[in-house]
XYZ file of C-alpha atoms in Angstrom:
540
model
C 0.000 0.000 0.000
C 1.427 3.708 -1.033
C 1.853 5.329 2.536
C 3.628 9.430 2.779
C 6.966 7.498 3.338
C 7.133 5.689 -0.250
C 5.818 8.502 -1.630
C 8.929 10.826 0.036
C 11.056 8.769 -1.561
C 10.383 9.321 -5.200
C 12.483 11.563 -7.035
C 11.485 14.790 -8.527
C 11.685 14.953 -12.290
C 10.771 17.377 -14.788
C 6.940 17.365 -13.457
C 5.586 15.178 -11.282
C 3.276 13.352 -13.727
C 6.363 12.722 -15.834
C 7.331 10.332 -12.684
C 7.029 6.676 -13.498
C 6.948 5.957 -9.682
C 3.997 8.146 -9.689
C 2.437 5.603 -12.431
C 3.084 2.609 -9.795
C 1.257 4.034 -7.033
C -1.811 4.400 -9.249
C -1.523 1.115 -10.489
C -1.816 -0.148 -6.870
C -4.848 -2.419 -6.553
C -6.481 -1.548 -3.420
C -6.470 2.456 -4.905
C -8.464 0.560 -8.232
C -10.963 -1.695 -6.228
C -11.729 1.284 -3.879
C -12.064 3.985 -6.554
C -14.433 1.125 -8.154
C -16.762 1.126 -4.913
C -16.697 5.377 -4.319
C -20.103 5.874 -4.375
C -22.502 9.428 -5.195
C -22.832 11.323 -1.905
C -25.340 14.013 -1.411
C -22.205 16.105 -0.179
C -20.471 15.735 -3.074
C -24.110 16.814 -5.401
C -24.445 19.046 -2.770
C -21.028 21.436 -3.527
C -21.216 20.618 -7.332
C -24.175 22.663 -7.994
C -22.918 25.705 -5.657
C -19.954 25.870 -7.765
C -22.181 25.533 -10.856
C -24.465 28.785 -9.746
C -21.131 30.044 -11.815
C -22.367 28.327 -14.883
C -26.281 29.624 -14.644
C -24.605 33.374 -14.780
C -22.212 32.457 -17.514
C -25.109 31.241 -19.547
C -27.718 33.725 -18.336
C -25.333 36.045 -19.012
C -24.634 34.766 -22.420
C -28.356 33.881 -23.899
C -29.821 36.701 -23.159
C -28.347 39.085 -25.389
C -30.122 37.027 -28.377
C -33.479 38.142 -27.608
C -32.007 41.995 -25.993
C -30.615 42.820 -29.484
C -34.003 42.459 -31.076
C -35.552 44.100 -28.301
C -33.421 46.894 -27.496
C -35.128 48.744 -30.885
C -34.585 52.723 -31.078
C -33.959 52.296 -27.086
C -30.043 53.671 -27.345
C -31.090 56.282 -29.707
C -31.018 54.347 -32.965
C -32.010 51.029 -34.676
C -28.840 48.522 -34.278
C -26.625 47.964 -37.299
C -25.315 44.574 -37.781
C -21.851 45.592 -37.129
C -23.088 46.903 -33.500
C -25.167 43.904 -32.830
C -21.634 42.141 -33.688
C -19.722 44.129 -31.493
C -22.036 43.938 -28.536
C -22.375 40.220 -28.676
C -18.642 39.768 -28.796
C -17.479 42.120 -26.173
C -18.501 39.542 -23.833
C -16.030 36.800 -25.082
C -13.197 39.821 -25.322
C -14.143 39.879 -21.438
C -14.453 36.252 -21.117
C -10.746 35.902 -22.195
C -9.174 37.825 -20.074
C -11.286 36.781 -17.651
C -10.434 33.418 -18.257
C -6.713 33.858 -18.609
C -6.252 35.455 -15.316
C -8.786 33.379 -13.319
C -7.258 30.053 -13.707
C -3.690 31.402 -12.718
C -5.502 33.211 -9.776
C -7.083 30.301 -8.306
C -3.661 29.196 -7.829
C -2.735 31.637 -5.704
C -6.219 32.484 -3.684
C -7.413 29.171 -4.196
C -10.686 28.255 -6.438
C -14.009 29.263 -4.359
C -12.744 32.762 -3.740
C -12.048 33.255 -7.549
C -15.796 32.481 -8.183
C -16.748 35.043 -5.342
C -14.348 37.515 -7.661
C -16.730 36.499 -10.428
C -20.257 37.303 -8.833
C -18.419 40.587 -8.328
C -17.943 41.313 -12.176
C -21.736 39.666 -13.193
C -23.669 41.798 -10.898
C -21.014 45.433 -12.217
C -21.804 44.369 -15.545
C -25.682 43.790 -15.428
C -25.785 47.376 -13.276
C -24.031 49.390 -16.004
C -26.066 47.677 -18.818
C -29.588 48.089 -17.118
C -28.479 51.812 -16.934
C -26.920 52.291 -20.511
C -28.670 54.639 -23.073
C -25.818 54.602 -25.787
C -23.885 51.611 -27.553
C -20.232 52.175 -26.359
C -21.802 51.799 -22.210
C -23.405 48.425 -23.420
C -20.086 47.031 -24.564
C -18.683 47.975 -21.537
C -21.003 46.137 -19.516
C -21.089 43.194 -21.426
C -16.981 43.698 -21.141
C -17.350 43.560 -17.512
C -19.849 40.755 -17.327
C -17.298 39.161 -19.515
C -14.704 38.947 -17.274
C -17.132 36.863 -14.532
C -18.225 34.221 -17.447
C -14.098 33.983 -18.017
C -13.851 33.103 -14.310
C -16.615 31.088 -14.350
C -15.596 28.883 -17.504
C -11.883 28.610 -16.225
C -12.353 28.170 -12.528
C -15.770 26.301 -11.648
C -15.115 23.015 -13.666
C -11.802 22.938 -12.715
C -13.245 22.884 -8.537
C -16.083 20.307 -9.207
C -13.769 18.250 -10.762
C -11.228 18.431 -7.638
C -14.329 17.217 -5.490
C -15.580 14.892 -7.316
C -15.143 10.998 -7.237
C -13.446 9.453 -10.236
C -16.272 7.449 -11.110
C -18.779 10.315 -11.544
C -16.574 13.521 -12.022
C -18.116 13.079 -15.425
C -21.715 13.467 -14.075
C -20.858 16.148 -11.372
C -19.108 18.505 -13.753
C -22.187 18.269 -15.549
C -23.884 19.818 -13.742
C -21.988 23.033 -15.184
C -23.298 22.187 -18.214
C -26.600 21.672 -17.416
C -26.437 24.986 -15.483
C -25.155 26.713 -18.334
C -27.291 25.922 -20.795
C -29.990 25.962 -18.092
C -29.039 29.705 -17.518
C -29.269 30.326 -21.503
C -32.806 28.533 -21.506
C -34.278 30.908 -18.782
C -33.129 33.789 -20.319
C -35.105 32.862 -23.447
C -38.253 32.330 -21.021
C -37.660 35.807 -19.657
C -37.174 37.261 -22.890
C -40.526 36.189 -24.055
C -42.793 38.795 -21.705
C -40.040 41.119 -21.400
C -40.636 42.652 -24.761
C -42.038 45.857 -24.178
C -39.837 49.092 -23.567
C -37.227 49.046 -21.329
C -38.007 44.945 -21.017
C -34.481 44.217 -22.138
C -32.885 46.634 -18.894
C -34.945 44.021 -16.905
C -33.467 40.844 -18.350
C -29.972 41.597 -17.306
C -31.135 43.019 -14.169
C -32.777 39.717 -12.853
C -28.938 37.990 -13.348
C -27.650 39.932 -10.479
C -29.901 37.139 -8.146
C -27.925 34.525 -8.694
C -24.629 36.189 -8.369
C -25.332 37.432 -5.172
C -26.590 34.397 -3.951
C -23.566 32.565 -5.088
C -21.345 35.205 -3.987
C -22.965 35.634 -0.272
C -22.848 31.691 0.581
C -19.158 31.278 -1.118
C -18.003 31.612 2.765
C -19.218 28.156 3.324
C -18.391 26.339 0.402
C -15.234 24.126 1.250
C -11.816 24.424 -0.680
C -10.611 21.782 -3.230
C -8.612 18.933 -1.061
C -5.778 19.371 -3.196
C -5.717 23.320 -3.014
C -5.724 22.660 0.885
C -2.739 20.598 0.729
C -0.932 23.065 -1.627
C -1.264 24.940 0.686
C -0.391 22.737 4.083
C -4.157 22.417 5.854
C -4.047 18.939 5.519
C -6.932 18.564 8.660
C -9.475 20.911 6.325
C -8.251 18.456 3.060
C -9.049 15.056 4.922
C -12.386 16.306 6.566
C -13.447 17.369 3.315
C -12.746 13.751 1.961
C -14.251 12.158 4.652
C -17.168 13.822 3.636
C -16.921 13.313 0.200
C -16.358 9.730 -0.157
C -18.447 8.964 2.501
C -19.443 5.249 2.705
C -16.252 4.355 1.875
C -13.740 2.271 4.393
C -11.261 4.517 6.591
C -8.536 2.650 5.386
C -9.551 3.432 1.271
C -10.055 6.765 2.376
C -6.481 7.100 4.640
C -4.863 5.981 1.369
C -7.075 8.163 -0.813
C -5.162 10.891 0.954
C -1.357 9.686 1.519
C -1.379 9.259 -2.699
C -3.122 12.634 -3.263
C -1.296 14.156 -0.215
C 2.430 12.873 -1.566
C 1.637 13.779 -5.343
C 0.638 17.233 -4.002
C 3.882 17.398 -2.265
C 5.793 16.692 -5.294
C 3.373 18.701 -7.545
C 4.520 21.966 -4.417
C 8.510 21.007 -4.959
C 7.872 21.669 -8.893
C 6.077 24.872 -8.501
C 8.621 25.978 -5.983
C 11.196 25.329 -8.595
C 9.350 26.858 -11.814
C 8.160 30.122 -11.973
C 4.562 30.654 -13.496
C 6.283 31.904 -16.903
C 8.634 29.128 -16.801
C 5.647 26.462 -16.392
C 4.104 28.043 -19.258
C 6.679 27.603 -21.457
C 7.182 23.393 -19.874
C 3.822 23.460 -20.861
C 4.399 23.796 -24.624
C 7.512 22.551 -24.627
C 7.189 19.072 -22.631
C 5.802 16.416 -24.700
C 3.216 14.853 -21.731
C 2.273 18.602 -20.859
C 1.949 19.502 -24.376
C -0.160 16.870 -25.695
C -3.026 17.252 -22.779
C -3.174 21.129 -23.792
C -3.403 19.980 -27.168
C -6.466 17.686 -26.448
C -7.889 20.212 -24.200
C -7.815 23.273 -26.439
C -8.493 21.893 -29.963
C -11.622 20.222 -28.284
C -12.649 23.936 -27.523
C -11.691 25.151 -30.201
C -13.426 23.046 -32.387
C -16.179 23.250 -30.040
C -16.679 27.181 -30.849
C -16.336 27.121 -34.131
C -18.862 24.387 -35.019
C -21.570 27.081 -35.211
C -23.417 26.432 -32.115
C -22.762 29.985 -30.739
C -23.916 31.628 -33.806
C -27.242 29.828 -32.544
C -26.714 31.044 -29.011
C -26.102 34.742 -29.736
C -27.959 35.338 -32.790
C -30.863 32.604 -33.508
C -33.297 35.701 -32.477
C -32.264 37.404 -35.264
C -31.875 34.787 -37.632
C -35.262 33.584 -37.470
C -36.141 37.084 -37.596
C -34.970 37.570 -40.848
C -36.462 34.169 -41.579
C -39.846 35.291 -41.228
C -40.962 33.744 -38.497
C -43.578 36.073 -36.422
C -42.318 35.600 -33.026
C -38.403 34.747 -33.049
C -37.949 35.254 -29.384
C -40.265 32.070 -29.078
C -38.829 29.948 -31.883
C -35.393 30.680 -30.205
C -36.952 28.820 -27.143
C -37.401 25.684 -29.236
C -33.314 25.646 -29.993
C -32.306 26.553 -26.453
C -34.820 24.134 -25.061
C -33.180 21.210 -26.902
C -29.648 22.394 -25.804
C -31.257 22.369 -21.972
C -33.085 18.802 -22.554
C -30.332 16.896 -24.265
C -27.700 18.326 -21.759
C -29.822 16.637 -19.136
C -29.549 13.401 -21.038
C -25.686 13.690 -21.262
C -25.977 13.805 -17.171
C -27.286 10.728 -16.638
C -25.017 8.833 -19.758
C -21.660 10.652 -19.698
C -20.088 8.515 -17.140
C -21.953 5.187 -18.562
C -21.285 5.379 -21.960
C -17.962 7.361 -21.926
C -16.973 10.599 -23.225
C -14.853 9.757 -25.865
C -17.668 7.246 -27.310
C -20.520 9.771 -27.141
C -17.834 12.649 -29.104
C -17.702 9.886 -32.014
C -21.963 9.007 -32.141
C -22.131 12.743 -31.487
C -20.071 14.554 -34.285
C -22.212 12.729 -37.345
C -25.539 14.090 -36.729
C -24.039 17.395 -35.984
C -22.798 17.187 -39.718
C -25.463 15.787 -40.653
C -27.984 18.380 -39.228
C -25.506 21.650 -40.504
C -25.093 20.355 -43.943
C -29.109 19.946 -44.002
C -29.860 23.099 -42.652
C -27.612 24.739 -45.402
C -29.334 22.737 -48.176
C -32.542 23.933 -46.484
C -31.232 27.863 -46.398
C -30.366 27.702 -49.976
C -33.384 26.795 -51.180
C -35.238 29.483 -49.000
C -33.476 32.130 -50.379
C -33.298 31.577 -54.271
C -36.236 33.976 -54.407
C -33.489 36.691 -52.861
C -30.373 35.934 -54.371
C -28.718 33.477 -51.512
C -29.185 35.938 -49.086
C -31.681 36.470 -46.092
C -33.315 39.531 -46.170
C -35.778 40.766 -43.299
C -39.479 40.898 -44.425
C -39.489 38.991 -47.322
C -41.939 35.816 -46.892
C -39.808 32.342 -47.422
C -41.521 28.798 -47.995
C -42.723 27.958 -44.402
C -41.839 24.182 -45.954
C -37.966 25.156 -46.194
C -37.824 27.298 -43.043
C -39.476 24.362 -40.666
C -37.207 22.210 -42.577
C -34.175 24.388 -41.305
C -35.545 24.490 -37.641
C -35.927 21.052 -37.623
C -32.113 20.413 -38.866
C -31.210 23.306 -36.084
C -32.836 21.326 -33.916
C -30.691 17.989 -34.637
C -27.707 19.820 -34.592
C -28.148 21.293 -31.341
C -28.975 17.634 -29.995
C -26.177 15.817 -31.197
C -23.953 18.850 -29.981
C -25.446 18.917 -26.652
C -24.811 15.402 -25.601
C -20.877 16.034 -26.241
C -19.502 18.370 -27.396
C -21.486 21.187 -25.779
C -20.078 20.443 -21.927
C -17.126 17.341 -22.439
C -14.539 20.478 -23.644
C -15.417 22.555 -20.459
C -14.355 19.174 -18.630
C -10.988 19.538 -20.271
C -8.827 20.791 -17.571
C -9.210 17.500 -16.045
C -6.557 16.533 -18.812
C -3.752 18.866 -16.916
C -1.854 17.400 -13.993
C -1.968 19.482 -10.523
C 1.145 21.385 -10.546
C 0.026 23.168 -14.548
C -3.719 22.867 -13.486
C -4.547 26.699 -13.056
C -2.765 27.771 -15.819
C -3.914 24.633 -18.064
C -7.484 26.172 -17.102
C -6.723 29.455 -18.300
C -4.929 27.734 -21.872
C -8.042 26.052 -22.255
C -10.974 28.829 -21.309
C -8.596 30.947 -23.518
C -8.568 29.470 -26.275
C -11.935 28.639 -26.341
C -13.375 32.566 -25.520
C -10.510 33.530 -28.468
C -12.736 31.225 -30.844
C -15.347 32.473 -29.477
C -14.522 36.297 -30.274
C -14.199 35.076 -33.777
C -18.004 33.409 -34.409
C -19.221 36.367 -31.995
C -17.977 39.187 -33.937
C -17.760 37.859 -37.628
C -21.055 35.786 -38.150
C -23.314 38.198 -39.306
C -20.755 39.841 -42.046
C -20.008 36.350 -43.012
C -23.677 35.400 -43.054
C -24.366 38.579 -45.401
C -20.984 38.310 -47.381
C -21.523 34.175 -48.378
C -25.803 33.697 -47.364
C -26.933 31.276 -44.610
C -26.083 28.780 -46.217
C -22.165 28.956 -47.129
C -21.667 29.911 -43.002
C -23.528 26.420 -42.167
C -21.956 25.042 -44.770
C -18.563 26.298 -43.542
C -19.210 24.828 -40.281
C -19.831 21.420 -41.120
C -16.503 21.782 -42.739
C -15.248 22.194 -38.970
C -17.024 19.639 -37.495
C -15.810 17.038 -40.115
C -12.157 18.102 -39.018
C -13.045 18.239 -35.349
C -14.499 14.382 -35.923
C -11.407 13.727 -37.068
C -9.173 15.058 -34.703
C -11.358 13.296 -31.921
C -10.391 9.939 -33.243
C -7.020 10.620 -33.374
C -6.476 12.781 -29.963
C -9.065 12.536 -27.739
C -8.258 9.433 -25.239
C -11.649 8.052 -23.237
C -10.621 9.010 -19.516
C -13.902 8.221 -17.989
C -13.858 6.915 -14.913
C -10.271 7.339 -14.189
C -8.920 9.972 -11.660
C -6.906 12.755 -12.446
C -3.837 11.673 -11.098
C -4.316 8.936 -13.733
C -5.124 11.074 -16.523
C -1.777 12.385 -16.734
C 0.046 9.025 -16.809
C -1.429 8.576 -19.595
C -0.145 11.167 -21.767
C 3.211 10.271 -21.357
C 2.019 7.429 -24.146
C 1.341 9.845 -26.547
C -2.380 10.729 -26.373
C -3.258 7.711 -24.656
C -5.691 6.696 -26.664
C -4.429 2.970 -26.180
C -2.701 3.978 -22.496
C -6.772 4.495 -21.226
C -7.897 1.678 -22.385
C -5.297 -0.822 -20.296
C -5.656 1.467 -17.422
C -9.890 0.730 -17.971
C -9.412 -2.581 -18.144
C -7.271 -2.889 -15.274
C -10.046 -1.120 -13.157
C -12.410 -3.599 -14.160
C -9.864 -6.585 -13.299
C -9.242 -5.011 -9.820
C -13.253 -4.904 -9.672
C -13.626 -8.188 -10.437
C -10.979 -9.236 -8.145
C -12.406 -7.491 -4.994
C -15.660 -8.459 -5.970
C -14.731 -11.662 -6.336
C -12.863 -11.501 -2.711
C -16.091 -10.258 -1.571
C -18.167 -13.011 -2.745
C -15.724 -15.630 -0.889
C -15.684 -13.709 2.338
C -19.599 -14.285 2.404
C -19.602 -17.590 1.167
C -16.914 -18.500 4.592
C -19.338 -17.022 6.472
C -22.345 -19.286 5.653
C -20.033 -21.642 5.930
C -19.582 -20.955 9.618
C -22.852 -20.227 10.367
C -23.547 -24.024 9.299
């Protein structure tokens, strides 16, 4: 059994994941039966969906500006150009990045709850200045600032339900970001239904201060991630927070739950000690087992921005608008509705069926539903020369026909690849954790600018249908790049994940570390079975 002593022992390399001694104590076979028993405990639920409050702002605070820009009208003292609709949409991702960038290496230092307190700050500024703005510059600057709390959020919250969450459903509980996300962009809708009239839009943003607050009053009593508490030597608050945790499990599981996590911590302290937060950066790009994870983790969100879905997100109002349909606002409910509902379906099959798996069914109706939808575009608008054009009355055959394939896309994207690349940072080992978080929220708000602040100019310069075309050209290369680089980690815990990648990207490294979890189950259930079976035996 690993105890602190055998764990003292082991050398410090480059990193600590890059140990192989570190790959021996997670191949001990007690550490795989127990992590095979850890069961769901309400505690564990319980500080999961706190955290997640994060994830309601960030996607309050994100769908609502598709039905604001329609309502909003002559409201700032003119009718909205495209290229202001644009630039208010995407000065939340310009505050997202830098949000995100400085959030992850700040949770480092402060540790991860108190970042998210930092966040509540910046959603409740930003909704206050917006509520009050009568002119287009003081509405970028709000959505700036409200920016730089959906940064946070993205970088910081996954990255703390992941470090309390059991191995065997970190998949589920970090879910529940997802499902408070796009449960956040699905009440905004709702809201923006009534809230139509004048001034309704000031209202929308001012009901996402409630949840900030909330979050941001009750922070106090949210515990710290066990491994930020021994980072940071409070190894009493890190053990009664895993006792609490993993309750139901044995003492002893639990005792050496916390001499492997305490002595890689130790390690993962002696390399941060040694490397300054520049010089991990530049390990991180330069080391091949630190490199490939980022890899992974930021072409997933990458690709995951660019597949179109945010187009959806910030602009279906307006696209159905210009559709024809007579109440947008509504239809837009349909499409965030099915983001909402198959998100709750990916909660109860992520950890069952196993990321990886669900990427690969996922990815072909995406195609499928993006190349449909721009066969259904182009027909609509041969009567206007490829282009939509607001009042003119399209075939109600061919628009239903593009809802529909809308409709498919946004399912098949919602059951992967909507909330498995915000569980990314679980790819980066402890001591490049914060700043892998702030890589991968980076890259994936940089993306975002792109689609944010480009898809109406790109939607006028080809027509609907070359821009879904164009992004069914992304998803086939993001299938692709999923078979090649995206490992299945499911079920394995993060100390694990980044053995792994020193096998290249592990595809084949997960799958003998899988199977030896389900020989170590089969052996302690086994054991199990016997130690019964002596027991009748005695009570004959």
């Amino acid at each position: 059994m690993p105890t602190i002593d055998h764990l003292e022992e082991a050398p410090v390399s480059k990193n600590v994941i890059g140990d192989r001694t570190a790959e021996k104590w997670l191949a001990d076979a007690e550490l795989q039966a127990g992590e095979a028993q850890e069961k769901m405990t309400a505690f564990a639920v319980f500080l999961s969906c706190v955290a997640a409050v994060s994830g309601f702002c960030f996607g309050y605070d994100t769908g609502v500006i598709s039905a604001a820009l329609v309502n909003i009208r002559g409201d700032l003292g003119h009718l909205l150009s495209d290229v202001e609709k644009e630039w208010i949409g995407s000065a939340t991702s310009v505050g997202a990045l830098i949000g995100a960038l400085s959030g992850g290496v700040l949770s480092d230092r402060i540790g991860r709850k108190w970042v998210l307190a930092i966040g509540d700050v910046w959603f409740t500024i930003g909704a206050v200045v917006i509520a009050a703005s009568f002119s287009v510059p003081q509405i970028i600057c709000g959505r700036l600032f409200l920016g730089f709390g959906v940064g946070i959020a993205s970088a910081t919250a996954p990255t703390l339900i992941a470090e309390l969450s059991p191995a065997r459903f970190r998949g589920t509980l970090v879910t529940i970001q997802s499902l408070a996300i796009t449960g956040g962009q699905f009440i905004s809708y709702c809201f923006g239904i009534p809230l139509t009239g004048d001034g309704g839009w000031r209202w929308l943003f001012v009901i996402g201060i409630a949840p900030a607050l909330a979050q941001g009053l009750s922070i106090h009593f949210l515990p710290e991630s066990p491994r930020y508490d021994l980072m940071r030597g409070r190894d009493e608050a890190a053990r009664k927070t895993l006792n609490r945790i993993y309750k139901g499990c044995s003492p002893d599981y639990i005792d050496l739950k916390f001499n492997v996590l305490k002595g890689l911590v130790d390690i993962s302290g002696r390399f941060q000690e040694k490397y300054t937060v520049p010089q991990r950066l530049k390990l991180v790009f330069t080391t091949g087992h630190l490199r490939r994870p980022a890899i992974t983790a930021m072409g997933l969100g990458v690709f995951q921005q660019l597949c179109g879905f945010n187009t959806l997100m910030y602009y279906s109002t307006t696209i159905f608008q210009y559709a024809g349909f007579k109440n947008p606002t509504s239809i837009s409910l349909v499409v965030s509705g099915a983001n909402f509902a198959c998100t709750v379906i990916a909660f109860f099959i992520l950890d069952r069926v196993g990321k990886r798996r669900i990427l690969i069914c996922g990815y072909p109706g995406m195609i499928a539903g993006l190349v449909l939808a721009a066969v259904a575009f182009a027909k609509m608008t041969e009567i206007t020369g490829g282009k939509l054009i607001e009042g003119t009355e399209y075939s109600h055959s061919w628009s239903n026909m593009m809802l529909g394939m809308m409709v498919l896309f946004i399912a098949s994207y919602a059951t992967g690849l909507g909330n498995i690349p915000w569980q990314g940072i679980e790819l980066f080992p402890l001591e490049v954790r914060g700043i892998g978080s702030s890589l991968l929220a980076g890259s994936v708000w940089s993306a975002n600018i792109f689609v944010s602040a480009s898809f109406l100019s790109i939607m006028n310069g080809i027509g609907a249908s070359g821009a879904f075309g164009f992004y069914s050209g992304i998803c086939t290369l993001g299938f692709v790049f999923v078979i090649f680089c995206y490992p299945e980690v499911t079920g394995l815990s993060l100390e694990e994940i980044g053995v792994i990648f020193q096998h290249g990207f592990g595809i084949k490294k997960s799958q003998e570390i899988r199977a030896s979890h389900r020989v170590a189950k089969e052996v302690a259930l086994k054991g199990e079975l016997a130690v019964r079976s002596g027991d009748d035996d005695e009570s004959k």
